[in-house]
Amino acid sequence: MLYPSNLEQKINFQKIKNLIKEECNSSLGRDYVEKISFSSDFSLVQKLLDQTDEFKKILESGESFPSSSISDINPFLEKARLEGTFLDEEEFHELKLSLQMVKGCLNFFAKHGDLYPSLSQLLGLVIDLDMNLLKEIEKIIDEKGQIRSNASKELQLIRSQIIYEESRLRKVMDRIFKEVRAKGFTVDDIGITIRSGRMVIPIAAENKRKIRGFIHDESSTGQTVFMEPEEALDINNEIRDLEYMERREIIRILTELTDRIRPFIPGLKKATNFLGLMDFIRAKAKFAQKTESNKPQLEKQRVLIWSKARHPLLELVLKSQQKKIVPLDIRLEGNERILVISGPNAGGKSVSLKTVALLQYMLQCGLLIPVHPDSKSTLFQNFFIDIGDEQNLENDLSTYSSHLMSMRHFTEFANKKTILFIDEFGTGTEPQFGGAIAEGVLLDLNKKGVFGVITTHYGNLKQVAEKNPGMINGAMRYDVDKLTPMYRLQIGKPGSSFALEIASKIGIHEEILSYAKFKIGEERVNYDRLLTKLENEKNQYQALLSEVTKKDKLLKTRLQEYNQLKETLEQSKKTILQEAKSQAKQLLDQANQKIETTIRQIKEQQAEKEKTKEARKGLEEFKKTIQPEKKPIAPTYKKVSGEIEIGDAVRVKDNGAIAEVLNLRNKEADISIGDLKSTVKLSRLEKISKTELKKESKTRKGGTYLPNQKMMDFSTNLDLRGKRGEEVLPMIQNFIDEGHMLGIKELRIVHGKGDGILRDITRNLLRTMPPVQRMQDEHADRGGAGVTLVSLK
């Protein structure tokens, strides 16, 4: 049961149907849109949803599905039912296009039918159709909708004769035209033309009696007549006779073809319905794509659990204004079947109610709805709404009386299979009485086990929802400080109307507000104040939670980086120790072998002094060979001349790091060292071969890149005490750049107090460096003004 009779108009469902109509390619599909209706049949709604969802998948897959504008051929088929009638070329052409469309659908599902079982079942509508009809029509009707010349031997012969006679006529007319033009009988700039289906020559009116022939027409001025020469009359008559013969033969062919299809008219009607149905389902799928709609899980148990639900019409309007809609999360089940939404005016209560109403109605009409695909829903037999002003002048009903009539209908016919929607429950009369009646109606509806969404400002209804199982409060979030709605529904607590707060912010006099509070009563004011306090705390905690979440995410990232660094160090340590042990064993074996050889030589020479010295000398030389020479590793790079440009490979002169230039501005460059990015002065860079950059990249990928070593070697403390002014500038520059590249946020520069020269030089330089966010003195116990703490971005 639906209530009231104009329900679709009140929830704007007619606009949904109009948008689906716009996606249809034919009047057949639009007729199906008009037939959309509410259903509580679980299997029917499930089938309709599956069909639309499968077609949506076809559209998303990019598969080529037959798609063209088709006509409603039902009137042609009704005409063909009558014995002795025939369809003309254009009507057969439309029939041919429809059959080609059916054939295309059959071929598609023959290839992909397993993927789309619900749509494949619709092929039952065309199972009895003889597709040989298409071949027979194609033999007669060409691609332009004309009768083919080879449709019959007689027609082919007639058309050949017509072509011959027309060619003969053209030659005769051309000859005569040249003759009369040479004599000056014709009118300038006008050639042979057609009048009444016959070829004629334009002749000046004063010369019309100089030529034998038949005048068919004259110009508007009367100065030109269009004459058929006597010599061409017989040929034109012959052509006209042939055209009559052609028409009679065409009628005979079309009559035979119509007789051929007459027994198959029932099957052709089903095929027409099939095409209309496919056009209708495609239109629903295209609308679902446009509104990003999905198929929720249909449940037989009574639940309504939606995630990210959106009002499709409102979302389309906001998209046109380049705005985003705030999605709605709602959960109705068990002892929380009736949602009582409260909150300030223009806060989104009515929009939330209408969103649920429209989407549930769309769902039970077999349409996909804009919710998350994991959402769940059930079907209801009764769908009741009381939205807007129902004042009826004809029946002498006030707004409140019409609301009471709706409530009477609800309480009389509502049951467990009912979902209802009431906007601004209880309004329209004196609040004390309206609230009491609304409370009684709400308790009665709750006893009947209905589902529903109700909006209200009445505090007693919020208290009823709080105390009674089966009902639950909901609040529309509101930013009290900015006096702006947040359009977010929070289920579980009632909302405040924020009337006093809004009045105060606007500037209503305090005496008026005090009087209002007195009239409202201290208990009610405290209750509303508590709701406001809860809303503010909610906003604060949400902001804190967001900040904590960000910090937690950053901490996890840093922890992961630390673990990776630790793992790399431990692996490197094991590798180095293993290599060192292997080399030590090899050296020890060599040393033992050399010693044994030396001792053997001494013994064999019976300890002669000179021989012993030679053996010892050889041992000393061997000792030098096994001791590695400590030489500093200084990599060399091939410098390249020319200006530094974006994309060039460069070397930082201070620390030898190899980098790539990302951007240039003024006298500075943005560079990339692996995953690290920094800004340095151009004077600190030298251009090198890009081959060196590739080698460096390979080194990093191989796991031997040195930033890990840099991280271990880098000290966050720079001591400048005892240095000269010109010495400290590159030291500070290099110190800040390396810290920034390594991702360190806090650095410490010790310059001492003294006369403050080093401190001024240091801080003046730091102010010009982009990576520096702020600087300040160290704590007095740890150096005070003699130390500068630097925070990097």
PDB file of N, CA, C and O in Angstrom, residues 723-755:
ATOM      1  N   LYS A 723      86.004  29.514  15.238  1.00  0.00           N
ATOM      2  CA  LYS A 723      86.083  29.643  13.786  1.00  0.00           C
ATOM      3  C   LYS A 723      85.976  31.108  13.373  1.00  0.00           C
ATOM      4  O   LYS A 723      85.380  31.926  14.078  1.00  0.00           O
ATOM      5  N   ARG A 724      86.561  31.407  12.199  1.00  0.00           N
ATOM      6  CA  ARG A 724      86.444  32.754  11.652  1.00  0.00           C
ATOM      7  C   ARG A 724      85.136  32.879  10.875  1.00  0.00           C
ATOM      8  O   ARG A 724      84.544  31.892  10.462  1.00  0.00           O
ATOM      9  N   GLY A 725      84.737  34.129  10.650  1.00  0.00           N
ATOM     10  CA  GLY A 725      83.456  34.390   9.998  1.00  0.00           C
ATOM     11  C   GLY A 725      83.361  33.765   8.623  1.00  0.00           C
ATOM     12  O   GLY A 725      82.353  33.160   8.273  1.00  0.00           O
ATOM     13  N   GLU A 726      84.436  33.876   7.795  1.00  0.00           N
ATOM     14  CA  GLU A 726      84.393  33.338   6.441  1.00  0.00           C
ATOM     15  C   GLU A 726      84.416  31.816   6.429  1.00  0.00           C
ATOM     16  O   GLU A 726      84.026  31.184   5.455  1.00  0.00           O
ATOM     17  N   GLU A 727      84.831  31.198   7.544  1.00  0.00           N
ATOM     18  CA  GLU A 727      84.872  29.729   7.607  1.00  0.00           C
ATOM     19  C   GLU A 727      83.495  29.129   7.886  1.00  0.00           C
ATOM     20  O   GLU A 727      83.164  28.037   7.417  1.00  0.00           O
ATOM     21  N   VAL A 728      82.709  29.856   8.697  1.00  0.00           N
ATOM     22  CA  VAL A 728      81.460  29.254   9.187  1.00  0.00           C
ATOM     23  C   VAL A 728      80.360  29.212   8.120  1.00  0.00           C
ATOM     24  O   VAL A 728      79.457  28.393   8.190  1.00  0.00           O
ATOM     25  N   LEU A 729      80.408  30.116   7.125  1.00  0.00           N
ATOM     26  CA  LEU A 729      79.320  30.185   6.140  1.00  0.00           C
ATOM     27  C   LEU A 729      79.126  28.874   5.387  1.00  0.00           C
ATOM     28  O   LEU A 729      78.019  28.324   5.363  1.00  0.00           O
ATOM     29  N   PRO A 730      80.180  28.301   4.744  1.00  0.00           N
ATOM     30  CA  PRO A 730      79.962  27.007   4.061  1.00  0.00           C
ATOM     31  C   PRO A 730      79.651  25.886   5.025  1.00  0.00           C
ATOM     32  O   PRO A 730      78.951  24.947   4.682  1.00  0.00           O
ATOM     33  N   MET A 731      80.187  25.959   6.273  1.00  0.00           N
ATOM     34  CA  MET A 731      79.902  24.900   7.258  1.00  0.00           C
ATOM     35  C   MET A 731      78.411  24.887   7.608  1.00  0.00           C
ATOM     36  O   MET A 731      77.784  23.822   7.667  1.00  0.00           O
ATOM     37  N   ILE A 732      77.842  26.083   7.819  1.00  0.00           N
ATOM     38  CA  ILE A 732      76.414  26.163   8.174  1.00  0.00           C
ATOM     39  C   ILE A 732      75.555  25.709   6.985  1.00  0.00           C
ATOM     40  O   ILE A 732      74.593  24.943   7.136  1.00  0.00           O
ATOM     41  N   GLN A 733      75.930  26.177   5.790  1.00  0.00           N
ATOM     42  CA  GLN A 733      75.177  25.822   4.583  1.00  0.00           C
ATOM     43  C   GLN A 733      75.133  24.307   4.395  1.00  0.00           C
ATOM     44  O   GLN A 733      74.078  23.709   4.158  1.00  0.00           O
ATOM     45  N   ASN A 734      76.303  23.682   4.511  1.00  0.00           N
ATOM     46  CA  ASN A 734      76.398  22.234   4.334  1.00  0.00           C
ATOM     47  C   ASN A 734      75.646  21.499   5.430  1.00  0.00           C
ATOM     48  O   ASN A 734      74.965  20.496   5.193  1.00  0.00           O
ATOM     49  N   PHE A 735      75.739  21.996   6.660  1.00  0.00           N
ATOM     50  CA  PHE A 735      75.095  21.373   7.824  1.00  0.00           C
ATOM     51  C   PHE A 735      73.566  21.373   7.653  1.00  0.00           C
ATOM     52  O   PHE A 735      72.900  20.351   7.852  1.00  0.00           O
ATOM     53  N   ILE A 736      72.998  22.522   7.244  1.00  0.00           N
ATOM     54  CA  ILE A 736      71.541  22.631   7.077  1.00  0.00           C
ATOM     55  C   ILE A 736      71.068  21.772   5.906  1.00  0.00           C
ATOM     56  O   ILE A 736      70.072  21.052   5.983  1.00  0.00           O
ATOM     57  N   ASP A 737      71.812  21.804   4.791  1.00  0.00           N
ATOM     58  CA  ASP A 737      71.413  21.028   3.613  1.00  0.00           C
ATOM     59  C   ASP A 737      71.401  19.537   3.893  1.00  0.00           C
ATOM     60  O   ASP A 737      70.464  18.822   3.522  1.00  0.00           O
ATOM     61  N   GLU A 738      72.449  19.046   4.560  1.00  0.00           N
ATOM     62  CA  GLU A 738      72.507  17.610   4.849  1.00  0.00           C
ATOM     63  C   GLU A 738      71.398  17.211   5.813  1.00  0.00           C
ATOM     64  O   GLU A 738      70.773  16.166   5.661  1.00  0.00           O
ATOM     65  N   GLY A 739      71.146  18.051   6.807  1.00  0.00           N
ATOM     66  CA  GLY A 739      70.058  17.744   7.745  1.00  0.00           C
ATOM     67  C   GLY A 739      68.717  17.704   7.058  1.00  0.00           C
ATOM     68  O   GLY A 739      67.899  16.826   7.306  1.00  0.00           O
ATOM     69  N   HIS A 740      68.500  18.643   6.130  1.00  0.00           N
ATOM     70  CA  HIS A 740      67.229  18.685   5.398  1.00  0.00           C
ATOM     71  C   HIS A 740      67.079  17.472   4.484  1.00  0.00           C
ATOM     72  O   HIS A 740      66.008  16.863   4.399  1.00  0.00           O
ATOM     73  N   MET A 741      68.194  17.091   3.805  1.00  0.00           N
ATOM     74  CA  MET A 741      68.142  15.942   2.899  1.00  0.00           C
ATOM     75  C   MET A 741      67.917  14.642   3.656  1.00  0.00           C
ATOM     76  O   MET A 741      67.285  13.726   3.150  1.00  0.00           O
ATOM     77  N   LEU A 742      68.397  14.553   4.876  1.00  0.00           N
ATOM     78  CA  LEU A 742      68.243  13.331   5.667  1.00  0.00           C
ATOM     79  C   LEU A 742      66.923  13.306   6.431  1.00  0.00           C
ATOM     80  O   LEU A 742      66.643  12.348   7.144  1.00  0.00           O
ATOM     81  N   GLY A 743      66.107  14.369   6.295  1.00  0.00           N
ATOM     82  CA  GLY A 743      64.789  14.376   6.923  1.00  0.00           C
ATOM     83  C   GLY A 743      64.811  14.706   8.394  1.00  0.00           C
ATOM     84  O   GLY A 743      63.853  14.428   9.112  1.00  0.00           O
ATOM     85  N   ILE A 744      65.886  15.318   8.901  1.00  0.00           N
ATOM     86  CA  ILE A 744      65.991  15.678  10.321  1.00  0.00           C
ATOM     87  C   ILE A 744      65.300  17.015  10.530  1.00  0.00           C
ATOM     88  O   ILE A 744      65.471  17.944   9.746  1.00  0.00           O
ATOM     89  N   LYS A 745      64.497  17.118  11.589  1.00  0.00           N
ATOM     90  CA  LYS A 745      63.679  18.302  11.827  1.00  0.00           C
ATOM     91  C   LYS A 745      64.325  19.299  12.809  1.00  0.00           C
ATOM     92  O   LYS A 745      64.037  20.486  12.745  1.00  0.00           O
ATOM     93  N   GLU A 746      65.126  18.845  13.745  1.00  0.00           N
ATOM     94  CA  GLU A 746      65.701  19.723  14.767  1.00  0.00           C
ATOM     95  C   GLU A 746      67.222  19.644  14.729  1.00  0.00           C
ATOM     96  O   GLU A 746      67.802  18.556  14.813  1.00  0.00           O
ATOM     97  N   LEU A 747      67.913  20.813  14.619  1.00  0.00           N
ATOM     98  CA  LEU A 747      69.372  20.893  14.606  1.00  0.00           C
ATOM     99  C   LEU A 747      69.831  21.889  15.664  1.00  0.00           C
ATOM    100  O   LEU A 747      69.067  22.756  16.110  1.00  0.00           O
ATOM    101  N   ARG A 748      71.129  21.780  16.020  1.00  0.00           N
ATOM    102  CA  ARG A 748      71.672  22.614  17.112  1.00  0.00           C
ATOM    103  C   ARG A 748      73.017  23.181  16.663  1.00  0.00           C
ATOM    104  O   ARG A 748      73.906  22.439  16.253  1.00  0.00           O
ATOM    105  N   ILE A 749      73.162  24.517  16.699  1.00  0.00           N
ATOM    106  CA  ILE A 749      74.414  25.183  16.303  1.00  0.00           C
ATOM    107  C   ILE A 749      74.987  25.911  17.503  1.00  0.00           C
ATOM    108  O   ILE A 749      74.347  26.806  18.073  1.00  0.00           O
ATOM    109  N   VAL A 750      76.204  25.507  17.907  1.00  0.00           N
ATOM    110  CA  VAL A 750      76.892  26.131  19.061  1.00  0.00           C
ATOM    111  C   VAL A 750      77.862  27.183  18.520  1.00  0.00           C
ATOM    112  O   VAL A 750      78.791  26.860  17.769  1.00  0.00           O
ATOM    113  N   HIS A 751      77.639  28.454  18.878  1.00  0.00           N
ATOM    114  CA  HIS A 751      78.513  29.531  18.422  1.00  0.00           C
ATOM    115  C   HIS A 751      79.085  30.347  19.569  1.00  0.00           C
ATOM    116  O   HIS A 751      79.944  31.219  19.366  1.00  0.00           O
ATOM    117  N   GLY A 752      78.614  30.085  20.771  1.00  0.00           N
ATOM    118  CA  GLY A 752      79.092  30.832  21.929  1.00  0.00           C
ATOM    119  C   GLY A 752      78.478  32.219  22.004  1.00  0.00           C
ATOM    120  O   GLY A 752      77.841  32.683  21.058  1.00  0.00           O
ATOM    121  N   LYS A 753      78.699  32.870  23.144  1.00  0.00           N
ATOM    122  CA  LYS A 753      78.130  34.207  23.333  1.00  0.00           C
ATOM    123  C   LYS A 753      79.142  35.263  22.895  1.00  0.00           C
ATOM    124  O   LYS A 753      78.979  35.892  21.862  1.00  0.00           O
ATOM    125  N   GLY A 754      80.240  35.414  23.603  1.00  0.00           N
ATOM    126  CA  GLY A 754      81.277  36.374  23.234  1.00  0.00           C
ATOM    127  C   GLY A 754      80.695  37.731  22.889  1.00  0.00           C
ATOM    128  O   GLY A 754      79.841  38.283  23.614  1.00  0.00           O
ATOM    129  N   ASP A 755      81.173  38.292  21.757  1.00  0.00           N
ATOM    130  CA  ASP A 755      80.653  39.585  21.287  1.00  0.00           C
ATOM    131  C   ASP A 755      79.410  39.406  20.417  1.00  0.00           C
ATOM    132  O   ASP A 755      78.870  40.399  19.914  1.00  0.00           O
TER     133      ASP A 755
END
